[in-house]
Structures are given as structure tokens and as C-alpha cells.
Amino acid sequence: MELFEFMKEITVQAGSNIRQKLNEPLLIETKSNANDLVTNMDKETERFLYETIINTYPEHKIIGEEGSGKDINDLSGTVWIIDPIDGTLNFVHQGENFAISVGVFIDGKKYAGVIYDVMRDKLYSACAGHGAYLNDSPIEPLTNTALKQSIVSINPNWLTKPYTAPIYGPIVVDARSARSYGSAALDFAYVATGKVDAYITLRLHPWDFAGGLIIAEEVGAVVTNQLDESLNMLHANSILVANKALHHEIYSNYMKPYQTELLTIHQGRFHSR
Ligand code: 2AM
Ligand code: CA
Ligand code: CA
Ligand code: CA
């Protein structure tokens, strides 16, 4: 458990560094498009985590959104998968509703996940097989829900695209309501704590879901892609995470009927990180 304690400590420390610098001017750059932002804090936070880990565990491998471990192509040894700021748009526009996400895998097996909601000082964590926690309190195992009594988290962008609107529209229509929070890691944490009942998105990278997968599965959530396959930690993928009954209902009634369309979308998208 020593490594798990270390994960939590350095994640909280990284978050505290961000809070202290929140009023300093941000350097904002764009990545793949004008709405895909990265700031100096994303990069500084990844560097802080990288250096702190390597100082203590020089043999560990680290994959991070902002460039760490680009050349890592297998999960042998101890592998950290890190998103230094998940919800960068929220960080830039709102100064809240962002998280640090960390997942550790040992020889490809889940070891532990940590998600830190920085401005609320809420630490979601799970060491595989030992239950999940919100700060020091155990998170209860999930109870099953039906879609008509469920809140579903989904980015409205997916409802505006002609190739995904017919798939996701009916889910939103049939759900009790829908939400969009802008941080994939927090969406996983919200499913794990029952604040929302399902999270659906079409494209996440391993750093978006590595920590969340471990925490959510620990409380009984089912985490797959939208073809009902398990997630690969080295590739981007689509996501369907929900309590067991709701996952089954959404996959069987709303996604499986569009299997051909979903397969085409997946084949065009998910060959790399
Ligand atoms: P980020 O803030 O770390 O980039 C927003 O809906 C969620 O999707 C956030 O978790 C965000 O992570 C992620 N995201 C943003 N741009 C993305 C992209 N181009 N591809 C995949 N995920 C993205
Ligand atoms: Ca990003
Ligand atoms: Ca992210
Ligand atoms: Ca990020």
C-alpha cells in the first residue's frame, strides 16, 4: 500500500501547487484546434508529477497527456498514466471543475486510481481490491438503476453530429435528464459516487480514463467501450460507464442496434493514443 499512499500524496501536492498559483497569469496555447487548449499549469503539473515519481521510483514508467512516455508501447513493469489537468477548458474559463487523474498499472494489471477535484479538495481513490474512497470515507457499492430514472452525463456536441445524434439522442430522450461537466475524470468519479448513473463519450485517451476506470470498477461500475469491449490502456477509445443494470440497458437497447455504424466510427478513430 506504500505506493498507493505515495500516489495520493503527490496528487494532492500537485493540486495544492495549482491552487497556490491560480491567480498568476496563464500562458495558454492551442493544440489540435482552436478549442483544444493547454496551459503552462498543465505542463508544470505533469513535470512536477514526473520528477517526483522518478526521484522516488526511477524504474517506473510514466505516460502523460502533455508528452511524457510517448515512446511507451507496452504495460510491462509499473506504469503511471497521468492527466495533469483534466478539464483544461474548465480550468481556463471557470477556475474550477477540473481534476488531476492518475492510474497505476503493474504488468498490465490495475493497481490503483486517484482523481483529485482540486478546487473542492475532494480526493477519489481506489487500490484495486480494497474498495474506493472519497477522502477518508468509503464509497458505497453502486445500486442498479433503470434509464428512465437515471441521469446520464454526455457532451452535447455528440448530439449535434449527424453520425452520432441518432445513436445518443434516444438515450437522452429516455433518461430522466442529462448533464455535461467537461471533465472525463470527474464524470467517472460522479458515476462511482452515484451523482450520475452513466457517462457516455465517443473519444477519450488513456490518461482521461485510467484513474477513473479503477475507481469506478471498484464500486461495481461496468466500464467498456461502446462495442462492449474492455478498454485498452494504450489506446484512445469510446466509453460507456454505468452501474451494471444501466450499462446493460444502454448497450443492448441503444448501442447494439447501431453496431455497424459504431464499428465504422471506431475503425476510423482509435488506432493510436
Ligand atoms: P482535457 O481537459 O484533459 O483535454 C471534455 O469534454 C473532456 O474531454 C475532458 O476530460 C478533456 O480532457 C477531454 N478532451 C478534450 N479534448 C479532447 C480531444 N480532442 N480528444 C479527447 N478528449 C478530449
Ligand atoms: Ca487536453
Ligand atoms: Ca483529459
Ligand atoms: Ca489534460
PDB file of C-alpha atoms and ligand atoms in Angstrom:
ATOM      1  CA  MET A   1       0.000   0.000   0.000  1.00  0.00           C
ATOM      2  CA  GLU A   2       3.035   2.250   0.207  1.00  0.00           C
ATOM      3  CA  LEU A   3       2.825   3.129  -3.480  1.00  0.00           C
ATOM      4  CA  PHE A   4      -0.896   3.917  -3.141  1.00  0.00           C
ATOM      5  CA  GLU A   5      -0.180   6.355  -0.284  1.00  0.00           C
ATOM      6  CA  PHE A   6       2.553   7.960  -2.398  1.00  0.00           C
ATOM      7  CA  MET A   7       0.141   8.337  -5.338  1.00  0.00           C
ATOM      8  CA  LYS A   8      -2.396  10.145  -3.157  1.00  0.00           C
ATOM      9  CA  GLU A   9       0.216  12.361  -1.504  1.00  0.00           C
ATOM     10  CA  ILE A  10       1.818  13.624  -4.694  1.00  0.00           C
ATOM     11  CA  THR A  11      -1.532  14.146  -6.414  1.00  0.00           C
ATOM     12  CA  VAL A  12      -2.796  16.299  -3.556  1.00  0.00           C
ATOM     13  CA  GLN A  13       0.541  18.153  -3.521  1.00  0.00           C
ATOM     14  CA  ALA A  14       0.231  18.805  -7.272  1.00  0.00           C
ATOM     15  CA  GLY A  15      -3.289  20.142  -6.724  1.00  0.00           C
ATOM     16  CA  SER A  16      -2.159  22.382  -3.903  1.00  0.00           C
ATOM     17  CA  ASN A  17       0.538  23.819  -6.213  1.00  0.00           C
ATOM     18  CA  ILE A  18      -2.183  24.638  -8.768  1.00  0.00           C
ATOM     19  CA  ARG A  19      -4.385  26.323  -6.150  1.00  0.00           C
ATOM     20  CA  GLN A  20      -1.484  28.475  -4.964  1.00  0.00           C
ATOM     21  CA  LYS A  21      -0.793  29.714  -8.487  1.00  0.00           C
ATOM     22  CA  LEU A  22      -4.408  30.205  -9.532  1.00  0.00           C
ATOM     23  CA  ASN A  23      -4.161  33.987  -9.627  1.00  0.00           C
ATOM     24  CA  GLU A  24      -0.929  34.090 -11.625  1.00  0.00           C
ATOM     25  CA  PRO A  25      -1.216  34.910 -15.347  1.00  0.00           C
ATOM     26  CA  LEU A  26      -1.735  31.832 -17.509  1.00  0.00           C
ATOM     27  CA  LEU A  27       0.145  31.083 -20.670  1.00  0.00           C
ATOM     28  CA  ILE A  28      -2.440  29.487 -22.985  1.00  0.00           C
ATOM     29  CA  GLU A  29      -1.594  27.682 -26.225  1.00  0.00           C
ATOM     30  CA  THR A  30      -3.725  25.715 -28.667  1.00  0.00           C
ATOM     31  CA  LYS A  31      -3.091  22.085 -29.660  1.00  0.00           C
ATOM     32  CA  SER A  32      -5.101  20.226 -32.343  1.00  0.00           C
ATOM     33  CA  ASN A  33      -7.634  23.044 -32.854  1.00  0.00           C
ATOM     34  CA  ALA A  34      -8.643  26.483 -31.528  1.00  0.00           C
ATOM     35  CA  ASN A  35     -10.706  24.951 -28.693  1.00  0.00           C
ATOM     36  CA  ASP A  36      -8.091  22.393 -27.651  1.00  0.00           C
ATOM     37  CA  LEU A  37      -6.092  24.343 -25.061  1.00  0.00           C
ATOM     38  CA  VAL A  38      -3.029  23.657 -22.966  1.00  0.00           C
ATOM     39  CA  THR A  39      -1.608  25.971 -20.314  1.00  0.00           C
ATOM     40  CA  ASN A  40       1.704  26.322 -18.539  1.00  0.00           C
ATOM     41  CA  MET A  41      -0.020  24.763 -15.471  1.00  0.00           C
ATOM     42  CA  ASP A  42      -0.874  21.569 -17.396  1.00  0.00           C
ATOM     43  CA  LYS A  43       2.788  21.258 -18.351  1.00  0.00           C
ATOM     44  CA  GLU A  44       4.173  22.298 -14.942  1.00  0.00           C
ATOM     45  CA  THR A  45       1.888  19.859 -13.145  1.00  0.00           C
ATOM     46  CA  GLU A  46       2.917  16.963 -15.399  1.00  0.00           C
ATOM     47  CA  ARG A  47       6.583  17.895 -14.892  1.00  0.00           C
ATOM     48  CA  PHE A  48       6.120  18.053 -11.092  1.00  0.00           C
ATOM     49  CA  LEU A  49       4.465  14.615 -11.020  1.00  0.00           C
ATOM     50  CA  TYR A  50       7.024  13.109 -13.428  1.00  0.00           C
ATOM     51  CA  GLU A  51      10.023  14.363 -11.476  1.00  0.00           C
ATOM     52  CA  THR A  52       8.576  13.460  -8.084  1.00  0.00           C
ATOM     53  CA  ILE A  53       7.803   9.907  -9.241  1.00  0.00           C
ATOM     54  CA  ILE A  54      11.149   9.349 -10.947  1.00  0.00           C
ATOM     55  CA  ASN A  55      13.066  10.689  -7.921  1.00  0.00           C
ATOM     56  CA  THR A  56      11.466   8.029  -5.727  1.00  0.00           C
ATOM     57  CA  TYR A  57      10.906   5.252  -8.265  1.00  0.00           C
ATOM     58  CA  PRO A  58      13.471   5.623 -11.094  1.00  0.00           C
ATOM     59  CA  GLU A  59      12.379   2.318 -12.675  1.00  0.00           C
ATOM     60  CA  HIS A  60       8.707   3.306 -13.093  1.00  0.00           C
ATOM     61  CA  LYS A  61       7.278   4.257 -16.493  1.00  0.00           C
ATOM     62  CA  ILE A  62       5.108   7.352 -16.941  1.00  0.00           C
ATOM     63  CA  ILE A  63       2.643   8.190 -19.705  1.00  0.00           C
ATOM     64  CA  GLY A  64       1.159  11.699 -19.555  1.00  0.00           C
ATOM     65  CA  GLU A  65      -1.060  13.801 -21.777  1.00  0.00           C
ATOM     66  CA  GLU A  66       1.495  16.557 -22.140  1.00  0.00           C
ATOM     67  CA  GLY A  67       4.177  14.377 -23.702  1.00  0.00           C
ATOM     68  CA  SER A  68       5.608  12.031 -21.083  1.00  0.00           C
ATOM     69  CA  GLY A  69       6.202   8.462 -22.273  1.00  0.00           C
ATOM     70  CA  LYS A  70       5.239   8.940 -25.922  1.00  0.00           C
ATOM     71  CA  ASP A  71       7.527   6.011 -26.775  1.00  0.00           C
ATOM     72  CA  ILE A  72       5.973   3.591 -24.238  1.00  0.00           C
ATOM     73  CA  ASN A  73       4.120   0.847 -26.108  1.00  0.00           C
ATOM     74  CA  ASP A  74       3.604  -1.860 -23.525  1.00  0.00           C
ATOM     75  CA  LEU A  75       2.404  -2.141 -19.941  1.00  0.00           C
ATOM     76  CA  SER A  76       5.298  -4.191 -18.537  1.00  0.00           C
ATOM     77  CA  GLY A  77       6.560  -3.025 -15.151  1.00  0.00           C
ATOM     78  CA  THR A  78       4.904  -0.258 -13.140  1.00  0.00           C
ATOM     79  CA  VAL A  79       3.197   2.206 -15.468  1.00  0.00           C
ATOM     80  CA  TRP A  80       1.699   5.518 -14.386  1.00  0.00           C
ATOM     81  CA  ILE A  81      -0.937   7.066 -16.673  1.00  0.00           C
ATOM     82  CA  ILE A  82      -1.425  10.725 -15.820  1.00  0.00           C
ATOM     83  CA  ASP A  83      -3.626  13.614 -16.826  1.00  0.00           C
ATOM     84  CA  PRO A  84      -2.160  16.657 -15.041  1.00  0.00           C
ATOM     85  CA  ILE A  85      -5.276  18.766 -15.604  1.00  0.00           C
ATOM     86  CA  ASP A  86      -8.413  17.041 -16.852  1.00  0.00           C
ATOM     87  CA  GLY A  87     -10.909  19.709 -17.853  1.00  0.00           C
ATOM     88  CA  THR A  88      -8.450  22.317 -19.097  1.00  0.00           C
ATOM     89  CA  LEU A  89     -11.285  24.371 -20.614  1.00  0.00           C
ATOM     90  CA  ASN A  90     -12.972  24.478 -17.196  1.00  0.00           C
ATOM     91  CA  PHE A  91      -9.624  25.396 -15.606  1.00  0.00           C
ATOM     92  CA  VAL A  92      -9.155  28.297 -18.050  1.00  0.00           C
ATOM     93  CA  HIS A  93     -12.751  29.550 -18.171  1.00  0.00           C
ATOM     94  CA  GLN A  94     -14.029  28.736 -14.677  1.00  0.00           C
ATOM     95  CA  GLY A  95     -11.047  28.227 -12.382  1.00  0.00           C
ATOM     96  CA  GLU A  96     -12.808  25.118 -11.038  1.00  0.00           C
ATOM     97  CA  ASN A  97     -14.362  21.838 -12.174  1.00  0.00           C
ATOM     98  CA  PHE A  98     -11.046  20.303 -13.193  1.00  0.00           C
ATOM     99  CA  ALA A  99      -9.152  17.331 -11.774  1.00  0.00           C
ATOM    100  CA  ILE A 100      -5.830  15.557 -11.683  1.00  0.00           C
ATOM    101  CA  SER A 101      -6.172  11.948 -12.784  1.00  0.00           C
ATOM    102  CA  VAL A 102      -3.660   9.195 -12.050  1.00  0.00           C
ATOM    103  CA  GLY A 103      -3.876   5.461 -12.735  1.00  0.00           C
ATOM    104  CA  VAL A 104      -1.142   2.939 -11.987  1.00  0.00           C
ATOM    105  CA  PHE A 105      -0.919  -0.466 -13.649  1.00  0.00           C
ATOM    106  CA  ILE A 106       1.589  -3.168 -12.691  1.00  0.00           C
ATOM    107  CA  ASP A 107       2.432  -5.582 -15.515  1.00  0.00           C
ATOM    108  CA  GLY A 108      -0.855  -4.624 -17.160  1.00  0.00           C
ATOM    109  CA  LYS A 109      -2.979  -5.254 -14.040  1.00  0.00           C
ATOM    110  CA  LYS A 110      -4.942  -2.487 -12.318  1.00  0.00           C
ATOM    111  CA  TYR A 111      -3.115  -1.330  -9.202  1.00  0.00           C
ATOM    112  CA  ALA A 112      -4.717   1.961  -8.088  1.00  0.00           C
ATOM    113  CA  GLY A 113      -6.502   5.080  -9.289  1.00  0.00           C
ATOM    114  CA  VAL A 114      -6.654   8.600  -7.909  1.00  0.00           C
ATOM    115  CA  ILE A 115      -8.787  11.542  -9.060  1.00  0.00           C
ATOM    116  CA  TYR A 116      -8.347  14.855  -7.289  1.00  0.00           C
ATOM    117  CA  ASP A 117     -11.046  17.523  -7.657  1.00  0.00           C
ATOM    118  CA  VAL A 118      -8.579  20.319  -6.990  1.00  0.00           C
ATOM    119  CA  MET A 119     -10.799  23.265  -6.053  1.00  0.00           C
ATOM    120  CA  ARG A 120     -13.209  21.192  -3.940  1.00  0.00           C
ATOM    121  CA  ASP A 121     -10.296  19.391  -2.279  1.00  0.00           C
ATOM    122  CA  LYS A 122     -12.010  16.056  -2.907  1.00  0.00           C
ATOM    123  CA  LEU A 123      -9.799  13.032  -3.397  1.00  0.00           C
ATOM    124  CA  TYR A 124     -11.382   9.972  -5.004  1.00  0.00           C
ATOM    125  CA  SER A 125      -9.166   6.911  -4.736  1.00  0.00           C
ATOM    126  CA  ALA A 126      -9.113   3.144  -5.010  1.00  0.00           C
ATOM    127  CA  CYS A 127      -6.469   0.484  -4.655  1.00  0.00           C
ATOM    128  CA  ALA A 128      -7.791  -2.456  -6.667  1.00  0.00           C
ATOM    129  CA  GLY A 129      -9.481  -4.992  -4.405  1.00  0.00           C
ATOM    130  CA  HIS A 130      -9.546  -2.700  -1.369  1.00  0.00           C
ATOM    131  CA  GLY A 131     -12.627  -0.534  -2.055  1.00  0.00           C
ATOM    132  CA  ALA A 132     -12.938   3.066  -3.197  1.00  0.00           C
ATOM    133  CA  TYR A 133     -12.813   6.185  -1.044  1.00  0.00           C
ATOM    134  CA  LEU A 134     -13.845   9.815  -1.203  1.00  0.00           C
ATOM    135  CA  ASN A 135     -11.305  11.473   1.080  1.00  0.00           C
ATOM    136  CA  ASP A 136     -11.327   9.117   4.092  1.00  0.00           C
ATOM    137  CA  SER A 137     -14.857   7.775   3.641  1.00  0.00           C
ATOM    138  CA  PRO A 138     -15.583   4.517   1.829  1.00  0.00           C
ATOM    139  CA  ILE A 139     -17.720   4.887  -1.310  1.00  0.00           C
ATOM    140  CA  GLU A 140     -20.727   2.569  -1.246  1.00  0.00           C
ATOM    141  CA  PRO A 141     -21.079  -0.062  -3.984  1.00  0.00           C
ATOM    142  CA  LEU A 142     -23.400   1.134  -6.768  1.00  0.00           C
ATOM    143  CA  THR A 143     -27.056   0.256  -6.859  1.00  0.00           C
ATOM    144  CA  ASN A 144     -28.720  -0.600 -10.163  1.00  0.00           C
ATOM    145  CA  THR A 145     -30.922   1.956 -11.920  1.00  0.00           C
ATOM    146  CA  ALA A 146     -33.185   1.946 -14.975  1.00  0.00           C
ATOM    147  CA  LEU A 147     -32.557   4.559 -17.684  1.00  0.00           C
ATOM    148  CA  LYS A 148     -35.879   6.265 -17.084  1.00  0.00           C
ATOM    149  CA  GLN A 149     -34.785   7.041 -13.517  1.00  0.00           C
ATOM    150  CA  SER A 150     -31.167   7.835 -14.426  1.00  0.00           C
ATOM    151  CA  ILE A 151     -29.086  10.922 -15.002  1.00  0.00           C
ATOM    152  CA  VAL A 152     -26.702  10.470 -17.911  1.00  0.00           C
ATOM    153  CA  SER A 153     -23.568  12.525 -18.463  1.00  0.00           C
ATOM    154  CA  ILE A 154     -22.866  13.246 -22.133  1.00  0.00           C
ATOM    155  CA  ASN A 155     -21.273  16.137 -24.006  1.00  0.00           C
ATOM    156  CA  PRO A 156     -23.998  17.864 -26.083  1.00  0.00           C
ATOM    157  CA  ASN A 157     -21.550  18.002 -29.028  1.00  0.00           C
ATOM    158  CA  TRP A 158     -22.290  14.329 -29.659  1.00  0.00           C
ATOM    159  CA  LEU A 159     -25.988  15.140 -30.008  1.00  0.00           C
ATOM    160  CA  THR A 160     -25.323  17.687 -32.748  1.00  0.00           C
ATOM    161  CA  LYS A 161     -23.239  15.497 -35.061  1.00  0.00           C
ATOM    162  CA  PRO A 162     -25.205  13.763 -37.810  1.00  0.00           C
ATOM    163  CA  TYR A 163     -23.339  10.463 -37.350  1.00  0.00           C
ATOM    164  CA  THR A 164     -23.896  10.236 -33.573  1.00  0.00           C
ATOM    165  CA  ALA A 165     -27.172  12.112 -32.969  1.00  0.00           C
ATOM    166  CA  PRO A 166     -29.359   9.101 -33.980  1.00  0.00           C
ATOM    167  CA  ILE A 167     -27.462   6.855 -31.543  1.00  0.00           C
ATOM    168  CA  TYR A 168     -27.313   9.119 -28.486  1.00  0.00           C
ATOM    169  CA  GLY A 169     -30.457  11.235 -28.974  1.00  0.00           C
ATOM    170  CA  PRO A 170     -32.846   8.461 -27.872  1.00  0.00           C
ATOM    171  CA  ILE A 171     -30.739   7.777 -24.748  1.00  0.00           C
ATOM    172  CA  VAL A 172     -31.100  11.409 -23.662  1.00  0.00           C
ATOM    173  CA  VAL A 173     -34.818  11.404 -24.523  1.00  0.00           C
ATOM    174  CA  ASP A 174     -35.444   8.274 -22.438  1.00  0.00           C
ATOM    175  CA  ALA A 175     -33.226   9.246 -19.471  1.00  0.00           C
ATOM    176  CA  ARG A 176     -34.548  11.251 -16.527  1.00  0.00           C
ATOM    177  CA  SER A 177     -32.109  14.001 -17.524  1.00  0.00           C
ATOM    178  CA  ALA A 178     -28.648  14.671 -18.956  1.00  0.00           C
ATOM    179  CA  ARG A 179     -25.622  16.626 -17.720  1.00  0.00           C
ATOM    180  CA  SER A 180     -22.261  17.689 -19.099  1.00  0.00           C
ATOM    181  CA  TYR A 181     -19.406  18.514 -16.728  1.00  0.00           C
ATOM    182  CA  GLY A 182     -16.390  18.944 -19.034  1.00  0.00           C
ATOM    183  CA  SER A 183     -14.009  16.669 -17.137  1.00  0.00           C
ATOM    184  CA  ALA A 184     -13.941  12.996 -18.038  1.00  0.00           C
ATOM    185  CA  ALA A 185     -12.160  12.109 -14.796  1.00  0.00           C
ATOM    186  CA  LEU A 186     -14.840  13.843 -12.719  1.00  0.00           C
ATOM    187  CA  ASP A 187     -17.512  12.091 -14.791  1.00  0.00           C
ATOM    188  CA  PHE A 188     -16.007   8.743 -13.770  1.00  0.00           C
ATOM    189  CA  ALA A 189     -15.892   9.940 -10.147  1.00  0.00           C
ATOM    190  CA  TYR A 190     -19.538  11.025 -10.369  1.00  0.00           C
ATOM    191  CA  VAL A 191     -20.616   7.632 -11.696  1.00  0.00           C
ATOM    192  CA  ALA A 192     -18.606   5.986  -8.898  1.00  0.00           C
ATOM    193  CA  THR A 193     -20.371   8.084  -6.253  1.00  0.00           C
ATOM    194  CA  GLY A 194     -23.833   7.790  -7.864  1.00  0.00           C
ATOM    195  CA  LYS A 195     -24.161  11.507  -8.672  1.00  0.00           C
ATOM    196  CA  VAL A 196     -24.775  10.462 -12.252  1.00  0.00           C
ATOM    197  CA  ASP A 197     -25.726   6.960 -13.314  1.00  0.00           C
ATOM    198  CA  ALA A 198     -23.917   6.706 -16.655  1.00  0.00           C
ATOM    199  CA  TYR A 199     -21.200   8.506 -18.601  1.00  0.00           C
ATOM    200  CA  ILE A 200     -21.110   8.242 -22.380  1.00  0.00           C
ATOM    201  CA  THR A 201     -18.464   9.711 -24.654  1.00  0.00           C
ATOM    202  CA  LEU A 202     -17.023   8.868 -28.012  1.00  0.00           C
ATOM    203  CA  ARG A 203     -13.354   9.621 -27.644  1.00  0.00           C
ATOM    204  CA  LEU A 204     -11.097   9.532 -24.617  1.00  0.00           C
ATOM    205  CA  HIS A 205      -7.396   8.922 -24.227  1.00  0.00           C
ATOM    206  CA  PRO A 206      -5.896   6.570 -21.632  1.00  0.00           C
ATOM    207  CA  TRP A 207      -4.987   9.494 -19.324  1.00  0.00           C
ATOM    208  CA  ASP A 208      -8.647  10.546 -19.277  1.00  0.00           C
ATOM    209  CA  PHE A 209      -9.897   7.160 -18.046  1.00  0.00           C
ATOM    210  CA  ALA A 210      -7.015   5.285 -16.353  1.00  0.00           C
ATOM    211  CA  GLY A 211      -7.692   6.551 -12.828  1.00  0.00           C
ATOM    212  CA  GLY A 212     -11.453   6.621 -13.257  1.00  0.00           C
ATOM    213  CA  LEU A 213     -11.662   3.071 -14.574  1.00  0.00           C
ATOM    214  CA  ILE A 214     -10.047   1.664 -11.429  1.00  0.00           C
ATOM    215  CA  ILE A 215     -12.192   3.740  -9.056  1.00  0.00           C
ATOM    216  CA  ALA A 216     -15.452   3.060 -10.920  1.00  0.00           C
ATOM    217  CA  GLU A 217     -14.865  -0.696 -11.270  1.00  0.00           C
ATOM    218  CA  GLU A 218     -14.047  -0.896  -7.572  1.00  0.00           C
ATOM    219  CA  VAL A 219     -17.632   0.105  -6.684  1.00  0.00           C
ATOM    220  CA  GLY A 220     -19.142  -2.248  -9.264  1.00  0.00           C
ATOM    221  CA  ALA A 221     -19.488   0.029 -12.294  1.00  0.00           C
ATOM    222  CA  VAL A 222     -19.142  -1.623 -15.690  1.00  0.00           C
ATOM    223  CA  VAL A 223     -16.585   0.166 -17.867  1.00  0.00           C
ATOM    224  CA  THR A 224     -16.347  -0.702 -21.570  1.00  0.00           C
ATOM    225  CA  ASN A 225     -16.186   0.958 -24.930  1.00  0.00           C
ATOM    226  CA  GLN A 226     -19.390   1.328 -26.942  1.00  0.00           C
ATOM    227  CA  LEU A 227     -18.827  -2.017 -28.638  1.00  0.00           C
ATOM    228  CA  ASP A 228     -18.985  -3.609 -25.156  1.00  0.00           C
ATOM    229  CA  GLU A 229     -15.258  -4.384 -25.249  1.00  0.00           C
ATOM    230  CA  SER A 230     -12.819  -3.801 -22.406  1.00  0.00           C
ATOM    231  CA  LEU A 231     -10.603  -0.726 -22.628  1.00  0.00           C
ATOM    232  CA  ASN A 232      -7.004  -0.850 -23.749  1.00  0.00           C
ATOM    233  CA  MET A 233      -4.766   1.367 -21.614  1.00  0.00           C
ATOM    234  CA  LEU A 234      -2.503   2.234 -24.545  1.00  0.00           C
ATOM    235  CA  HIS A 235      -5.182   3.425 -26.979  1.00  0.00           C
ATOM    236  CA  ALA A 236      -7.873   6.052 -27.293  1.00  0.00           C
ATOM    237  CA  ASN A 237     -11.378   4.641 -27.099  1.00  0.00           C
ATOM    238  CA  SER A 238     -15.076   5.326 -26.734  1.00  0.00           C
ATOM    239  CA  ILE A 239     -16.620   4.959 -23.286  1.00  0.00           C
ATOM    240  CA  LEU A 240     -19.763   3.588 -21.680  1.00  0.00           C
ATOM    241  CA  VAL A 241     -19.561   3.519 -17.877  1.00  0.00           C
ATOM    242  CA  ALA A 242     -22.580   2.886 -15.676  1.00  0.00           C
ATOM    243  CA  ASN A 243     -23.941   0.707 -12.918  1.00  0.00           C
ATOM    244  CA  LYS A 244     -24.366  -2.892 -14.080  1.00  0.00           C
ATOM    245  CA  ALA A 245     -28.070  -2.842 -14.986  1.00  0.00           C
ATOM    246  CA  LEU A 246     -27.912   0.532 -16.703  1.00  0.00           C
ATOM    247  CA  HIS A 247     -24.820  -0.422 -18.692  1.00  0.00           C
ATOM    248  CA  HIS A 248     -26.697  -3.473 -19.943  1.00  0.00           C
ATOM    249  CA  GLU A 249     -29.818  -1.445 -20.781  1.00  0.00           C
ATOM    250  CA  ILE A 250     -27.921   1.280 -22.667  1.00  0.00           C
ATOM    251  CA  TYR A 251     -25.644  -1.102 -24.528  1.00  0.00           C
ATOM    252  CA  SER A 252     -28.336  -3.628 -25.509  1.00  0.00           C
ATOM    253  CA  ASN A 253     -31.187  -1.253 -26.356  1.00  0.00           C
ATOM    254  CA  TYR A 254     -29.417   1.827 -27.725  1.00  0.00           C
ATOM    255  CA  MET A 255     -25.908   0.906 -28.909  1.00  0.00           C
ATOM    256  CA  LYS A 256     -26.109  -2.668 -30.167  1.00  0.00           C
ATOM    257  CA  PRO A 257     -28.780  -1.731 -32.763  1.00  0.00           C
ATOM    258  CA  TYR A 258     -26.180   0.701 -34.201  1.00  0.00           C
ATOM    259  CA  GLN A 259     -23.329  -1.803 -34.056  1.00  0.00           C
ATOM    260  CA  THR A 260     -22.452  -1.386 -37.743  1.00  0.00           C
ATOM    261  CA  GLU A 261     -22.328   2.405 -37.517  1.00  0.00           C
ATOM    262  CA  LEU A 262     -20.390   2.300 -34.239  1.00  0.00           C
ATOM    263  CA  LEU A 263     -17.923  -0.194 -35.670  1.00  0.00           C
ATOM    264  CA  THR A 264     -17.259   2.116 -38.634  1.00  0.00           C
ATOM    265  CA  ILE A 265     -16.728   5.066 -36.281  1.00  0.00           C
ATOM    266  CA  HIS A 266     -14.324   3.028 -34.147  1.00  0.00           C
ATOM    267  CA  GLN A 267     -12.341   1.723 -37.085  1.00  0.00           C
ATOM    268  CA  GLY A 268     -11.766   5.254 -38.280  1.00  0.00           C
ATOM    269  CA  ARG A 269     -10.614   6.612 -34.942  1.00  0.00           C
ATOM    270  CA  PHE A 270      -8.835   4.535 -32.396  1.00  0.00           C
ATOM    271  CA  HIS A 271      -5.572   3.281 -33.809  1.00  0.00           C
ATOM    272  CA  SER A 272      -3.285   5.324 -31.556  1.00  0.00           C
ATOM    273  CA  ARG A 273      -3.122   7.370 -28.377  1.00  0.00           C
TER     274      ARG A 273
HETATM  275  P1  2AM B   1      -8.598  17.589 -21.133  1.00  0.00           P
HETATM  276  O1  2AM B   1      -9.245  18.739 -20.471  1.00  0.00           O
HETATM  277  O2  2AM B   1      -7.545  16.915 -20.311  1.00  0.00           O
HETATM  278  O3  2AM B   1      -8.090  17.885 -22.508  1.00  0.00           O
HETATM  279  C1  2AM B   1     -14.046  17.418 -22.009  1.00  0.00           C
HETATM  280  O4  2AM B   1     -15.267  17.071 -22.516  1.00  0.00           O
HETATM  281  C2  2AM B   1     -13.270  16.166 -21.651  1.00  0.00           C
HETATM  282  O5  2AM B   1     -12.750  15.585 -22.848  1.00  0.00           O
HETATM  283  C3  2AM B   1     -12.078  16.458 -20.786  1.00  0.00           C
HETATM  284  O6  2AM B   1     -11.867  15.344 -19.973  1.00  0.00           O
HETATM  285  C4  2AM B   1     -10.967  16.672 -21.783  1.00  0.00           C
HETATM  286  O7  2AM B   1      -9.686  16.418 -21.271  1.00  0.00           O
HETATM  287  C5  2AM B   1     -11.321  15.671 -22.840  1.00  0.00           C
HETATM  288  N1  2AM B   1     -10.876  16.118 -24.163  1.00  0.00           N
HETATM  289  C6  2AM B   1     -10.677  17.376 -24.570  1.00  0.00           C
HETATM  290  N2  2AM B   1     -10.286  17.443 -25.864  1.00  0.00           N
HETATM  291  C7  2AM B   1     -10.239  16.184 -26.273  1.00  0.00           C
HETATM  292  C8  2AM B   1      -9.893  15.597 -27.511  1.00  0.00           C
HETATM  293  N3  2AM B   1      -9.520  16.295 -28.576  1.00  0.00           N
HETATM  294  N4  2AM B   1      -9.962  14.272 -27.584  1.00  0.00           N
HETATM  295  C9  2AM B   1     -10.327  13.555 -26.498  1.00  0.00           C
HETATM  296  N5  2AM B   1     -10.649  14.045 -25.321  1.00  0.00           N
HETATM  297  C10 2AM B   1     -10.614  15.353 -25.200  1.00  0.00           C
HETATM  298 CA    CA B   2      -6.002  18.357 -23.268  1.00  0.00          CA
HETATM  299 CA    CA B   3      -8.178  14.745 -20.110  1.00  0.00          CA
HETATM  300 CA    CA B   4      -5.443  17.207 -19.639  1.00  0.00          CA
END
